[in-house]
MMTF fields as JSON, N, C-alpha, C and O atoms, coordinates in Angstrom:
{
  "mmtfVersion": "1.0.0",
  "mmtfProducer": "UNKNOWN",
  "numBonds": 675,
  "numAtoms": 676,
  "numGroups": 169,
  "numChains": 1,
  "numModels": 1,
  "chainsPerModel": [1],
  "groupsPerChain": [169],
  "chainIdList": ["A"],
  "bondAtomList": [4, 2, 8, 6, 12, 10, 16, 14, 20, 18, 24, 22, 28, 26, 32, 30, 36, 34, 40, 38, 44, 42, 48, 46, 52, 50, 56, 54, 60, 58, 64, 62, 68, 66, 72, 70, 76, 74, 80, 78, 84, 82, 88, 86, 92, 90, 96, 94, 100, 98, 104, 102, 108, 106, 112, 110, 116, 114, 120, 118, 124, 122, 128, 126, 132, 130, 136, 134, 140, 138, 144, 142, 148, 146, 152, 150, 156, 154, 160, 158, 164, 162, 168, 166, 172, 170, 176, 174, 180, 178, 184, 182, 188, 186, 192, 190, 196, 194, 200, 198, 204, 202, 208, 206, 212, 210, 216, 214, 220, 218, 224, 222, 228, 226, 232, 230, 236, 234, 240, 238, 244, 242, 248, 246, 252, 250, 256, 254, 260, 258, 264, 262, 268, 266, 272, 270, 276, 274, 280, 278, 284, 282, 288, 286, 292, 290, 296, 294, 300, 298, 304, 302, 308, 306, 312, 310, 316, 314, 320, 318, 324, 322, 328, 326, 332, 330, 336, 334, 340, 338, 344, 342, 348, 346, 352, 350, 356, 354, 360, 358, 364, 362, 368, 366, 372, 370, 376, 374, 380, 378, 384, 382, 388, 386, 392, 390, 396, 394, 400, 398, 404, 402, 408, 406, 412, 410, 416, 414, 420, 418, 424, 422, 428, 426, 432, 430, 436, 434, 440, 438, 444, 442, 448, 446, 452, 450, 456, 454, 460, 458, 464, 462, 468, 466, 472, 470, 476, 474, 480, 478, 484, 482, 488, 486, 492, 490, 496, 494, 500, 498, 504, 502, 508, 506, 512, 510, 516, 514, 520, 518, 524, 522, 528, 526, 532, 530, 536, 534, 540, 538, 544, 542, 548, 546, 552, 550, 556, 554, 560, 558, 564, 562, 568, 566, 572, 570, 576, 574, 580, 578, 584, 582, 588, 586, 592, 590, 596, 594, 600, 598, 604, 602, 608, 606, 612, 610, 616, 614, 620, 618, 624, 622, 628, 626, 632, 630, 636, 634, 640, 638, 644, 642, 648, 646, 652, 650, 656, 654, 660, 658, 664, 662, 668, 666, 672, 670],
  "bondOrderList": [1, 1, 1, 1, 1, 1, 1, 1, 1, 1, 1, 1, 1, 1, 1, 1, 1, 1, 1, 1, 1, 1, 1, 1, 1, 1, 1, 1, 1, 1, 1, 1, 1, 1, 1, 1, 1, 1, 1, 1, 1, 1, 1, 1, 1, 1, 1, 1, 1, 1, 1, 1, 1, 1, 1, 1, 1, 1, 1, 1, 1, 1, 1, 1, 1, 1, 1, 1, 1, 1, 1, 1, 1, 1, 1, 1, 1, 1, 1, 1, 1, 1, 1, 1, 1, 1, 1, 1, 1, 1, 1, 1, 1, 1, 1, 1, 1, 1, 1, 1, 1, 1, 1, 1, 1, 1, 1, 1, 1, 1, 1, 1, 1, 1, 1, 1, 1, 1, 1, 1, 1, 1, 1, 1, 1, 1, 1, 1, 1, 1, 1, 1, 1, 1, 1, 1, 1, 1, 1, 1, 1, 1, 1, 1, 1, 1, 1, 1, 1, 1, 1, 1, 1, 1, 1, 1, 1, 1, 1, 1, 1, 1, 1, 1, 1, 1, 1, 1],
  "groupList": [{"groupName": "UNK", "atomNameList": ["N", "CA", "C", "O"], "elementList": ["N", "C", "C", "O"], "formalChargeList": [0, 0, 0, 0], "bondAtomList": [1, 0, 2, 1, 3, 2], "bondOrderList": [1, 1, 2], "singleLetterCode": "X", "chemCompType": "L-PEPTIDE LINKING"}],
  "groupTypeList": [0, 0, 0, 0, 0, 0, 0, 0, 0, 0, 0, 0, 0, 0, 0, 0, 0, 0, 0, 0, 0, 0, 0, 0, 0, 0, 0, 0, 0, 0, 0, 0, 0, 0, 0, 0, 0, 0, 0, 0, 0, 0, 0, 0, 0, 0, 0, 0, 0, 0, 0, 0, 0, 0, 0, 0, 0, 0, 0, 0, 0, 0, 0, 0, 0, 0, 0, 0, 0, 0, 0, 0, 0, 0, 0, 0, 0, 0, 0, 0, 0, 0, 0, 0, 0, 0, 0, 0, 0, 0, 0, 0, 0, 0, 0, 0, 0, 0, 0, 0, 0, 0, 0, 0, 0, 0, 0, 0, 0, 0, 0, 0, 0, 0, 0, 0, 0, 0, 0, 0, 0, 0, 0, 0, 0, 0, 0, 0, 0, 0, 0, 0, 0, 0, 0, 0, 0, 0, 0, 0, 0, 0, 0, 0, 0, 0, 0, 0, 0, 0, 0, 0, 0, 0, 0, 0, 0, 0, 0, 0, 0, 0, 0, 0, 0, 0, 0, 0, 0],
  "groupIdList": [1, 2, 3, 4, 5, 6, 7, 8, 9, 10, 11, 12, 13, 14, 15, 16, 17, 18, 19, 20, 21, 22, 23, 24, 25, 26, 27, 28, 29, 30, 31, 32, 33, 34, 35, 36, 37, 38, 39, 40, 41, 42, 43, 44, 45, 46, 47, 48, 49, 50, 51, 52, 53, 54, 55, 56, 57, 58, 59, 60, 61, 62, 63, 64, 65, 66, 67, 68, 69, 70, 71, 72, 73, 74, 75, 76, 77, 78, 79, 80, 81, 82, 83, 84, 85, 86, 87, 88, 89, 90, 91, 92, 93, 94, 95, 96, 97, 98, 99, 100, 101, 102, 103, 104, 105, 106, 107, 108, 109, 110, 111, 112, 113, 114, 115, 116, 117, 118, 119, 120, 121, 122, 123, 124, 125, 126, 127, 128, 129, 130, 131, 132, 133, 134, 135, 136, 137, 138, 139, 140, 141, 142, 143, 144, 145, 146, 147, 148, 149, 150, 151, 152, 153, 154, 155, 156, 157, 158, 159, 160, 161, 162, 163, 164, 165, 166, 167, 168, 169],
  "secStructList": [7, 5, 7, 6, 6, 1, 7, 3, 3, 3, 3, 3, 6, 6, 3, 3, 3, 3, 3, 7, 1, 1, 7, 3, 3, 3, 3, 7, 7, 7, 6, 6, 1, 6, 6, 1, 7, 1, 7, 1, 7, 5, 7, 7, 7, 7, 3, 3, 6, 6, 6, 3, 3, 3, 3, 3, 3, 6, 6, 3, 3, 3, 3, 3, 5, 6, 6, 6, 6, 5, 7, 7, 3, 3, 7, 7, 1, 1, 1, 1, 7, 7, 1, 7, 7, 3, 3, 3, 3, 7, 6, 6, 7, 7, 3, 3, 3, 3, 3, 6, 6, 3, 3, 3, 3, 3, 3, 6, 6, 6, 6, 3, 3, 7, 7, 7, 1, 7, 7, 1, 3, 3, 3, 3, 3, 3, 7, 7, 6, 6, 1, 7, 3, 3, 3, 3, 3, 3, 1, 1, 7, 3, 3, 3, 3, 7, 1, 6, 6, 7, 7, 3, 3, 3, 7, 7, 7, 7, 1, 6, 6, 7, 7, 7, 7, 7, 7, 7, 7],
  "xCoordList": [140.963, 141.504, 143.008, 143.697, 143.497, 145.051, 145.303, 144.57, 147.016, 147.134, 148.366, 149.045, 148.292, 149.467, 150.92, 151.677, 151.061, 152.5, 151.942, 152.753, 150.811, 150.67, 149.985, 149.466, 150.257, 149.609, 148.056, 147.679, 147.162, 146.035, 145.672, 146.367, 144.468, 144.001, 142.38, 141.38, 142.351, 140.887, 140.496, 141.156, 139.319, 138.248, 137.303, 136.865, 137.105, 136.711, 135.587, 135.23, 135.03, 134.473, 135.803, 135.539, 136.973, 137.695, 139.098, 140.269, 138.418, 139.582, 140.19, 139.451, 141.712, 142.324, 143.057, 144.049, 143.366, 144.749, 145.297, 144.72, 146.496, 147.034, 148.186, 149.099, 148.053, 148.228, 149.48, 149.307, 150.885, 151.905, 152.368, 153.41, 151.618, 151.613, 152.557, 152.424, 153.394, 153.5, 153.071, 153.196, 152.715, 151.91, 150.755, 150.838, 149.996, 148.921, 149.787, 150.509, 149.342, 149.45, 148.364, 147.713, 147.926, 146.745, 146.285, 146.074, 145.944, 145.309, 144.467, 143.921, 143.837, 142.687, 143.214, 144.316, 141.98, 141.965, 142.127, 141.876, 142.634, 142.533, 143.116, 143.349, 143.239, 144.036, 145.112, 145.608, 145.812, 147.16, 147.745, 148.707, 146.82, 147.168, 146.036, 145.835, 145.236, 144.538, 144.306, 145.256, 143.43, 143.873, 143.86, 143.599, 144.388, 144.304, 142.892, 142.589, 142.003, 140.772, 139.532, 139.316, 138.873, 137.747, 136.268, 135.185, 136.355, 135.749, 136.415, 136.154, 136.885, 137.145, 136.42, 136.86, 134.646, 134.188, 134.405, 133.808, 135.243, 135.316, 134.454, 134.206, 134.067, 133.17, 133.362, 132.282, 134.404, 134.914, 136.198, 136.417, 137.147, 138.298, 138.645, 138.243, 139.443, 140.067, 141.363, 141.858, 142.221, 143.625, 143.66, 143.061, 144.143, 144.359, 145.432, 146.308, 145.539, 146.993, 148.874, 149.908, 148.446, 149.218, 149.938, 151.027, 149.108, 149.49, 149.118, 149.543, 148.091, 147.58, 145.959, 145.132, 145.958, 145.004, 143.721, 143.687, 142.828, 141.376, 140.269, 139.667, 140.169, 139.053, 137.786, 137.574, 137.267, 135.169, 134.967, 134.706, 134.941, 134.305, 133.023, 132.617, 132.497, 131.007, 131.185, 130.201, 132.362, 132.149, 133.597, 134.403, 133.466, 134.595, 135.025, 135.046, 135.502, 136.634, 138.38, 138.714, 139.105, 140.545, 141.213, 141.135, 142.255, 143.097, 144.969, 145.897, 144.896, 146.274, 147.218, 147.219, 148.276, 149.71, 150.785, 151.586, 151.051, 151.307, 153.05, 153.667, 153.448, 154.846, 155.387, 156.521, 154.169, 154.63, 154.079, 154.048, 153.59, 152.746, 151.858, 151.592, 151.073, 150.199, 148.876, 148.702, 148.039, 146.433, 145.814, 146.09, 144.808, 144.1, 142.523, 142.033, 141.844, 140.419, 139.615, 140.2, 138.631, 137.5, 136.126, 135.74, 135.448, 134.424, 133.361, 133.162, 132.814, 132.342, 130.766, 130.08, 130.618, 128.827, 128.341, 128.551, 127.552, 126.109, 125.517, 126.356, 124.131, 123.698, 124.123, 124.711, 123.745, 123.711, 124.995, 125.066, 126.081, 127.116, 128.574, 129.701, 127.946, 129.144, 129.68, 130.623, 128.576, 128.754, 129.241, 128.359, 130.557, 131.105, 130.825, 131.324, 129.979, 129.209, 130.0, 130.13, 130.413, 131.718, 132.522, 132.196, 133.719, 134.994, 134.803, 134.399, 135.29, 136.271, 137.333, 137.283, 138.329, 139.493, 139.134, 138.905, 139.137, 138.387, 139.494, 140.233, 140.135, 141.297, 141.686, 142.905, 141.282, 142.185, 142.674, 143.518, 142.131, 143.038, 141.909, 142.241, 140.889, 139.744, 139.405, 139.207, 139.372, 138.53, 137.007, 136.705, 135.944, 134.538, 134.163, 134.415, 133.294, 132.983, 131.183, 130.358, 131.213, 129.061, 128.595, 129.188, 127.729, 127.276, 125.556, 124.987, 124.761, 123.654, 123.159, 121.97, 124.367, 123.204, 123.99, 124.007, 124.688, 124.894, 126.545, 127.302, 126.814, 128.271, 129.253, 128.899, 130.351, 131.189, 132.688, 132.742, 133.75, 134.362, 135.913, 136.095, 136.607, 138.021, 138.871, 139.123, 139.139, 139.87, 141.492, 141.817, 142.339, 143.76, 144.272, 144.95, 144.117, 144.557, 144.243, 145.024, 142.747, 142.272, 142.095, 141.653, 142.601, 142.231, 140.743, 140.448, 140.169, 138.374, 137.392, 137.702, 136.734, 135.981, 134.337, 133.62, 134.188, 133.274, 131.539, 131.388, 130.791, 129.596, 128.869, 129.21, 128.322, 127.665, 126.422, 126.278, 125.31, 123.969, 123.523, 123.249, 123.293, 122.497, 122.514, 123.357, 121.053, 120.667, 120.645, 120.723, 120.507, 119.899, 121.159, 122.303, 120.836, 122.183, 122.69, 122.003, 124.512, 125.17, 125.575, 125.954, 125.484, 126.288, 126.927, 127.393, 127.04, 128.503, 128.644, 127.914, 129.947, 130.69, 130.896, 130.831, 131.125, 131.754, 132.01, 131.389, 132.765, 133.394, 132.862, 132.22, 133.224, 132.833, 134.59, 135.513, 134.665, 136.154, 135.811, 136.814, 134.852, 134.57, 134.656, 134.046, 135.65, 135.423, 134.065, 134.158, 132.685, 131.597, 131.437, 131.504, 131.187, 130.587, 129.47, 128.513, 129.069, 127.785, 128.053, 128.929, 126.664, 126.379, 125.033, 123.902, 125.721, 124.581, 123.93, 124.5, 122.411, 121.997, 121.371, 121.868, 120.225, 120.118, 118.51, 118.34, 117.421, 116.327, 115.797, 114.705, 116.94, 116.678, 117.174, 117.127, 117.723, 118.211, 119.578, 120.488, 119.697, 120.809, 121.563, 121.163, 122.347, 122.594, 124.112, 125.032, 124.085, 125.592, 125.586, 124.755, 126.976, 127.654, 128.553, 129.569, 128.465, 129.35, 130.198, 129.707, 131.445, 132.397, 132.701, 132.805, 132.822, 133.138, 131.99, 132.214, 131.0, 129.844, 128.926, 127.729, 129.677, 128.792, 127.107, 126.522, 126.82, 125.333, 125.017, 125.377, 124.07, 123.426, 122.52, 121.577, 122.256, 121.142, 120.673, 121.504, 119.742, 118.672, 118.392, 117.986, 118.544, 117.981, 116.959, 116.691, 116.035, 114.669, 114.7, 115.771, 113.402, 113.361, 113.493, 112.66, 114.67, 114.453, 113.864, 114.143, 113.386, 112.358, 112.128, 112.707, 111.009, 110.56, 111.365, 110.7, 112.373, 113.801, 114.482, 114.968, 114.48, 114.914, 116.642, 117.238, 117.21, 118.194, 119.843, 120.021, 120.352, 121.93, 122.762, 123.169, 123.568, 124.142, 125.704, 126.348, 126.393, 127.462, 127.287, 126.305, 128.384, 128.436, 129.551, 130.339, 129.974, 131.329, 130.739, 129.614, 131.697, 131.862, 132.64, 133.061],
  "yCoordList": [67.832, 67.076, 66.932, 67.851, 65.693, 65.61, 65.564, 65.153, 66.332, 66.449, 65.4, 64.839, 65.434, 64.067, 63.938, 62.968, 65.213, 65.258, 65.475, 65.888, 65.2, 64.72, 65.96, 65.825, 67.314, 68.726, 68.024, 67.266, 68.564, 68.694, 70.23, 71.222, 70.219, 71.228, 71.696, 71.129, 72.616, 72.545, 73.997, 74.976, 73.629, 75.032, 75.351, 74.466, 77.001, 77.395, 78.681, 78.899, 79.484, 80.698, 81.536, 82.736, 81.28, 82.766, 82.204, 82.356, 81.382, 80.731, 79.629, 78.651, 79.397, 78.294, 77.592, 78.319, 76.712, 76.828, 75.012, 73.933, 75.47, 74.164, 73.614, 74.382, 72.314, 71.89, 70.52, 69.365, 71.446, 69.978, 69.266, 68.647, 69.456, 68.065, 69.542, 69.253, 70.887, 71.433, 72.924, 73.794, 72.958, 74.748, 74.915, 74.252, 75.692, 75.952, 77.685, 78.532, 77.603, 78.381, 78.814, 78.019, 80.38, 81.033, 81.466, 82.679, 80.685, 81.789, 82.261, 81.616, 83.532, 84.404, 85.607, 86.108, 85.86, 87.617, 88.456, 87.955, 89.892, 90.448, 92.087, 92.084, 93.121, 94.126, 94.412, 95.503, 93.123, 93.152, 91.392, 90.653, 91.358, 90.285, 90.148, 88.958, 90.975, 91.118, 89.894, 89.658, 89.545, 88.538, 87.044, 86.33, 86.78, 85.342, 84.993, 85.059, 84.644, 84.234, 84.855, 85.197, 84.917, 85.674, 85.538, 85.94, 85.159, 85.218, 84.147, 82.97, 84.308, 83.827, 82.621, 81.778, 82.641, 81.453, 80.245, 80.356, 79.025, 78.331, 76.742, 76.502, 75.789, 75.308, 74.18, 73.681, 73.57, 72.323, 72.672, 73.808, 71.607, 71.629, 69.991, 68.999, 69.96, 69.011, 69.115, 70.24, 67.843, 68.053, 67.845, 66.895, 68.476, 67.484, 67.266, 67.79, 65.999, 65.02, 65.76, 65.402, 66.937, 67.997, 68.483, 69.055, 68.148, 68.767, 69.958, 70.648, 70.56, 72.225, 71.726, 70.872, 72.292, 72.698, 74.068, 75.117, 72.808, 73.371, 74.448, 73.874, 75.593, 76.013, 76.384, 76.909, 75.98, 76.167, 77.375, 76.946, 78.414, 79.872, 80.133, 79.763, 80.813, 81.802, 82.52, 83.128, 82.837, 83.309, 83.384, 84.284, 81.899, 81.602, 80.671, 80.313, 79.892, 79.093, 79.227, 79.543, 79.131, 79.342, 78.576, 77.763, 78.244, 77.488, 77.7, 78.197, 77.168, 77.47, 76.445, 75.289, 77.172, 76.309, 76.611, 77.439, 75.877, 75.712, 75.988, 76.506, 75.307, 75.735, 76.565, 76.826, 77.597, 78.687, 79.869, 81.049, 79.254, 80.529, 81.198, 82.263, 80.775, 81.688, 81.627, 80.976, 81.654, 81.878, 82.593, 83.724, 81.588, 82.217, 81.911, 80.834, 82.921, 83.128, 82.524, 82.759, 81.933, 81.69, 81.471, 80.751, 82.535, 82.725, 82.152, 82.708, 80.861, 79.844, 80.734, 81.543, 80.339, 80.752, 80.621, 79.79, 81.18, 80.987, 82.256, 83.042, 82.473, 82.992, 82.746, 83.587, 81.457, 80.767, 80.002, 79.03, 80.273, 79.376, 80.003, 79.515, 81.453, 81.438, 81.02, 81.334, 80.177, 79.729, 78.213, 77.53, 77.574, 76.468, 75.218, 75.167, 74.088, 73.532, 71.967, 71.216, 72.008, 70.572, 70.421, 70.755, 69.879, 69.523, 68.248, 67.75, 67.739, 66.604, 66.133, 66.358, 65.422, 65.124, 63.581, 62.825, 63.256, 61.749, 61.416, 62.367, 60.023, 58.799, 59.677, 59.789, 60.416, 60.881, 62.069, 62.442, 62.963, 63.877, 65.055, 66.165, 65.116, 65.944, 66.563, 66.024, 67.641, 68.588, 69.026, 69.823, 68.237, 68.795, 69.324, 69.072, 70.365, 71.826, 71.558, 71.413, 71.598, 71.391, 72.704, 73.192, 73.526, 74.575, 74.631, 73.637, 75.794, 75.534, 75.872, 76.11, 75.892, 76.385, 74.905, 74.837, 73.633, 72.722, 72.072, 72.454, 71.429, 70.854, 71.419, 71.497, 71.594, 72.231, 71.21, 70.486, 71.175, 70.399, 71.097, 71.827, 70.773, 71.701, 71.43, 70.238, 71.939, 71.963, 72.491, 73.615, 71.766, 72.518, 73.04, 74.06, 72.586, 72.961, 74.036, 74.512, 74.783, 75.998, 77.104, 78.243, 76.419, 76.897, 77.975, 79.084, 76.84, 77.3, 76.108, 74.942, 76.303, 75.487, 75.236, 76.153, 74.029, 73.707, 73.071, 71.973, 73.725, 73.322, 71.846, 71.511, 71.018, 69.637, 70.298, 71.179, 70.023, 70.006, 69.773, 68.574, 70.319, 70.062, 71.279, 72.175, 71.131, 72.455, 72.483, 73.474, 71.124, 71.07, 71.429, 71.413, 71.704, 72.19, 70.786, 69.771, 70.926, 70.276, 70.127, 71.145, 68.773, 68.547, 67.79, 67.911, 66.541, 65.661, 65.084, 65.081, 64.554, 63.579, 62.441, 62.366, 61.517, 60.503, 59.69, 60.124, 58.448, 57.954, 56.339, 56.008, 55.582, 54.202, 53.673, 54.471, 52.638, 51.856, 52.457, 52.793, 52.464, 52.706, 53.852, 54.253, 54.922, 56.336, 56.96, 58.117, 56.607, 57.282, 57.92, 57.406, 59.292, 60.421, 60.419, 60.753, 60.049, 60.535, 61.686, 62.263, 61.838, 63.422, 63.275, 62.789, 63.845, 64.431, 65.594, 66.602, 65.515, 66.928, 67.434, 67.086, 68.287, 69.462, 69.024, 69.365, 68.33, 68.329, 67.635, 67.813, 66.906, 66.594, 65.261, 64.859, 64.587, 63.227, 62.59, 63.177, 62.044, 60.991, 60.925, 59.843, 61.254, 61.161, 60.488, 60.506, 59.908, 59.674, 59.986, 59.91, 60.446, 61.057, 60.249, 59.917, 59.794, 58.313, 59.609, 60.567, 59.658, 60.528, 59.892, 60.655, 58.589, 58.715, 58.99, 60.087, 58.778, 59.219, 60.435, 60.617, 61.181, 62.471, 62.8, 63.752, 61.064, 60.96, 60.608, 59.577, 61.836, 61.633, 60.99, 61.108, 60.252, 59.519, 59.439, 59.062, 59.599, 60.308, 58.804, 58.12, 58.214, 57.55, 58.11, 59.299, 56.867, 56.706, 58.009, 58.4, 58.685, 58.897, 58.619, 57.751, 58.979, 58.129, 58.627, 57.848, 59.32, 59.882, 60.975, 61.575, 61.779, 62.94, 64.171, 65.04, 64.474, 65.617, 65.448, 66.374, 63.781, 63.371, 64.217, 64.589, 64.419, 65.425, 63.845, 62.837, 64.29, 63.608, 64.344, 65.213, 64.439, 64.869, 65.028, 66.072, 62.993, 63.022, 61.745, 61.088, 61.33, 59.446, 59.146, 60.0, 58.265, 57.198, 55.875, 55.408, 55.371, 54.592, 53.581, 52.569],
  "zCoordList": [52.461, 51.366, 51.579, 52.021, 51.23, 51.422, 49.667, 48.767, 49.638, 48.219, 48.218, 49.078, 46.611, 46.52, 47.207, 47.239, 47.739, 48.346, 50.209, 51.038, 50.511, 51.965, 53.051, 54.159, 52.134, 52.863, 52.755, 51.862, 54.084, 54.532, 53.91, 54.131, 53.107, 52.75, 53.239, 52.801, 54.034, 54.806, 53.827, 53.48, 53.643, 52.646, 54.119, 54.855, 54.346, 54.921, 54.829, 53.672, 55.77, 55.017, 55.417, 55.483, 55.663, 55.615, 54.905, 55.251, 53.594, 52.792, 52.541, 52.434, 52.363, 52.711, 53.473, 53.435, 54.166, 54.978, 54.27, 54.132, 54.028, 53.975, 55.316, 55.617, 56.024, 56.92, 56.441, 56.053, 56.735, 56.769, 58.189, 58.406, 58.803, 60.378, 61.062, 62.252, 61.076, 61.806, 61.765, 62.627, 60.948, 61.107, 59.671, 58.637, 59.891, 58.885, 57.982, 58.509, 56.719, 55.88, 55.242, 54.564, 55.374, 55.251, 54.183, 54.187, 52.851, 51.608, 51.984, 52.88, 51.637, 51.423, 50.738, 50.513, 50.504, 49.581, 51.19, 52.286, 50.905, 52.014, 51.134, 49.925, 51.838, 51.487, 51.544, 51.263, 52.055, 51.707, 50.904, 51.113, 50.174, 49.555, 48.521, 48.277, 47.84, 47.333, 45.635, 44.888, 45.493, 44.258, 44.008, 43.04, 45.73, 45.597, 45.268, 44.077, 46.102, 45.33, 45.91, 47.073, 44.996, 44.679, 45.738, 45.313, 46.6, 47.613, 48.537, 48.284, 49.127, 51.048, 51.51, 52.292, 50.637, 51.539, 50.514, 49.444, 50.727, 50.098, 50.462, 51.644, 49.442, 49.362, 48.525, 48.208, 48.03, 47.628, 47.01, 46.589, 46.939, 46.253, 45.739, 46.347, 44.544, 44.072, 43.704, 43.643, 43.362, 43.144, 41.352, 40.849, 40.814, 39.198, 39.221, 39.909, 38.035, 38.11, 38.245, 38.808, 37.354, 37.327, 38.652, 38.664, 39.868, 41.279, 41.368, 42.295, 40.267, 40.736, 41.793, 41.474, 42.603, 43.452, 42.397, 41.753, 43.012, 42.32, 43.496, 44.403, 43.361, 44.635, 43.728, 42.635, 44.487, 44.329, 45.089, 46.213, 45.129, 46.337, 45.682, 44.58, 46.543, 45.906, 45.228, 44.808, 44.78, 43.491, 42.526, 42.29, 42.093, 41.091, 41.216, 42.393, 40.418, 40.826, 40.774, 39.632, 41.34, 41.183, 41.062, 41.983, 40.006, 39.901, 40.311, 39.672, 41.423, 42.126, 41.832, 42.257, 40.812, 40.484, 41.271, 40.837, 42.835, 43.215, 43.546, 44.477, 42.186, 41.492, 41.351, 41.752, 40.303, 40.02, 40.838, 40.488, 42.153, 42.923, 42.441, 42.997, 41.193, 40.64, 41.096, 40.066, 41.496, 41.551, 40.296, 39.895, 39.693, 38.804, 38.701, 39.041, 38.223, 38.953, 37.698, 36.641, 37.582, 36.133, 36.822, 37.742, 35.87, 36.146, 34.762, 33.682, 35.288, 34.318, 33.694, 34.319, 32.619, 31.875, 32.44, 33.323, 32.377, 33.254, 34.195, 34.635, 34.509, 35.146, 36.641, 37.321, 37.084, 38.179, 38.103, 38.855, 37.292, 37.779, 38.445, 38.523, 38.929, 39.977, 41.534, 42.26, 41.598, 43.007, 42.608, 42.086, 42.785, 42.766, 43.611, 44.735, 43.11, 44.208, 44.53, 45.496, 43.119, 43.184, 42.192, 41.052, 42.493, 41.675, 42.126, 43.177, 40.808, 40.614, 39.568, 38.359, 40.256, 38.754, 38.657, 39.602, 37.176, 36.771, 36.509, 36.253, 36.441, 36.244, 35.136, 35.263, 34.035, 33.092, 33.136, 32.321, 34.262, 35.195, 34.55, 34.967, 33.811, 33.691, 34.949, 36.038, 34.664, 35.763, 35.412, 34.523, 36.43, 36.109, 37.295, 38.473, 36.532, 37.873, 37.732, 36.831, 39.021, 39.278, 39.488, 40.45, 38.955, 39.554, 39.463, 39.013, 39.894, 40.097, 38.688, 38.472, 37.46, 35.867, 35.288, 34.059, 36.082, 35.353, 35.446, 36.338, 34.791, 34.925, 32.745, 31.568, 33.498, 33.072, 33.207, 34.201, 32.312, 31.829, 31.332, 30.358, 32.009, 31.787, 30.34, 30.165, 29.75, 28.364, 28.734, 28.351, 29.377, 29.044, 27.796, 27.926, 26.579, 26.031, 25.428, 24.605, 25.782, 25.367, 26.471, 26.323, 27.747, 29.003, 29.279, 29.723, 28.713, 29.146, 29.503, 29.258, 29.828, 30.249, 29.077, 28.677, 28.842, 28.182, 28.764, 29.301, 28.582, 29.163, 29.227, 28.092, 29.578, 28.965, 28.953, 29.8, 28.03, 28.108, 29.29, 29.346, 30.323, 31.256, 32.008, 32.0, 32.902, 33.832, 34.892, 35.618, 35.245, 36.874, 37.631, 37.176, 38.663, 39.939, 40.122, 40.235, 40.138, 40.343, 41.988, 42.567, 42.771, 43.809, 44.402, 45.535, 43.346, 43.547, 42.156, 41.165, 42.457, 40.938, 41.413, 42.64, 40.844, 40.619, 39.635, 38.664, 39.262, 38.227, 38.54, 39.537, 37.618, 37.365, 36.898, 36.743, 36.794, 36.566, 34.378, 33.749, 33.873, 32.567, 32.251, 31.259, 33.217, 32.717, 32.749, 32.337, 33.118, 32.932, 34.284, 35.401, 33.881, 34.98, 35.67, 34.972, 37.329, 37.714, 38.342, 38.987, 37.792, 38.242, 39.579, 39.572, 40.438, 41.331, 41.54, 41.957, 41.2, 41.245, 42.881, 43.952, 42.709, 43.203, 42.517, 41.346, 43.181, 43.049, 41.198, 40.658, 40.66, 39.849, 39.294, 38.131, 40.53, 40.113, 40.07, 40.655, 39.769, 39.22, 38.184, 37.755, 37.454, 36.015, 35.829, 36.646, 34.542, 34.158, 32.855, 31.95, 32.981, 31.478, 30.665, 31.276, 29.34, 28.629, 28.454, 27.857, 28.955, 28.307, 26.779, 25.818, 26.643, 24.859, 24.38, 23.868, 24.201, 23.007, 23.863, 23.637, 24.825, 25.092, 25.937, 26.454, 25.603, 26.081, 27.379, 27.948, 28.004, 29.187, 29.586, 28.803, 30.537, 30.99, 32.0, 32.827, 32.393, 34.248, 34.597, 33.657, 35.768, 36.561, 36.688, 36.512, 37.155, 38.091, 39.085, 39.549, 39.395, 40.531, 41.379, 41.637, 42.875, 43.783, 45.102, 46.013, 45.361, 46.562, 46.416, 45.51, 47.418, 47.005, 46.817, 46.254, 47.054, 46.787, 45.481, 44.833, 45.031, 43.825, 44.13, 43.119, 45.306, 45.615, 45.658, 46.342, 44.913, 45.135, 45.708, 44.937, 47.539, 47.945, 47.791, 47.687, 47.811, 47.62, 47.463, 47.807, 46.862, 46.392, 46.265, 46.671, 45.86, 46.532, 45.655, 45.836, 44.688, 43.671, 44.44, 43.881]
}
């Protein structure tokens, strides 16, 4: 992922490295740096409008403000939702998190995260020019979310996996 100021950010299993065209810089948890984030193997990231860096790991997500050097860890509801399967930031700078108990919805101003009705495993996002959310699942379809009136709606089946990998609006 490239972030708005031009660093290359590669997610790995032994963390992060961000890449400015002459040397790489190494996040991970370790024993002498203990904290940064909560497991090492990382597994999607997004930018929000803000310029904080979003990480997805197996177990958590972290929100790195960049600015203030802080790393901070959230560990979303759910049984099945500590494994982070996708981020995305929507045109109004929303942060939605996919996991395998459903999609989840960032609140700055309460700094928690809010659930949407839904179960199926999350594994991509995308947006429409109308603000509306698709959701890609995990053996269960297609869906989009009307962010103004809240209501979900499943596409057709579309082959036997009924599986949405990744999509592009």
């Amino acid at each position: 992922m490239f972030d708005h100021g031009g660093l290359m950010w590669i997610g790995s299993d032994q963390g992060v490295r961000a890449y400015d065209g002459y040397r790489f810089k190494v996040y991970r948890s370790d024993a002498y740096s203990p904290g940064i984030l909560p497991n090492n193997y990382v597994i999607t990231m997004t930018e929000g409008r803000d310029g904080i860096l979003w990480i997805g790991t197996r177990d958590g997500l972290v929100c790195n403000d960049r600015h203030k050097g802080i790393f901070k860890t959230y560990h979303l509801r759910g049984e099945n939702a500590r494994i982070i399967d996708a981020l995305f930031t929507a045109a109004d700078g929303t942060i939605w998190v996919g996991t395998a108990s459903g999609v989840s919805r960032y609140d700055a101003e309460k700094d928690d995260f809010i659930d949407i009705n839904m179960t199926a495993g999350v594994r991509a996002f995308a947006e429409d020019r109308k603000g509306n959310i698709y959701v890609g699942t995990w053996a269960e379809g297609l869906y989009r979310y009307d962010t103004k009136s809240g209501k979900l709606v499943a596409y057709p089946r579309m082959n036997d996996r009924n599986t949405v990998q990744t999509m592009l609006l």
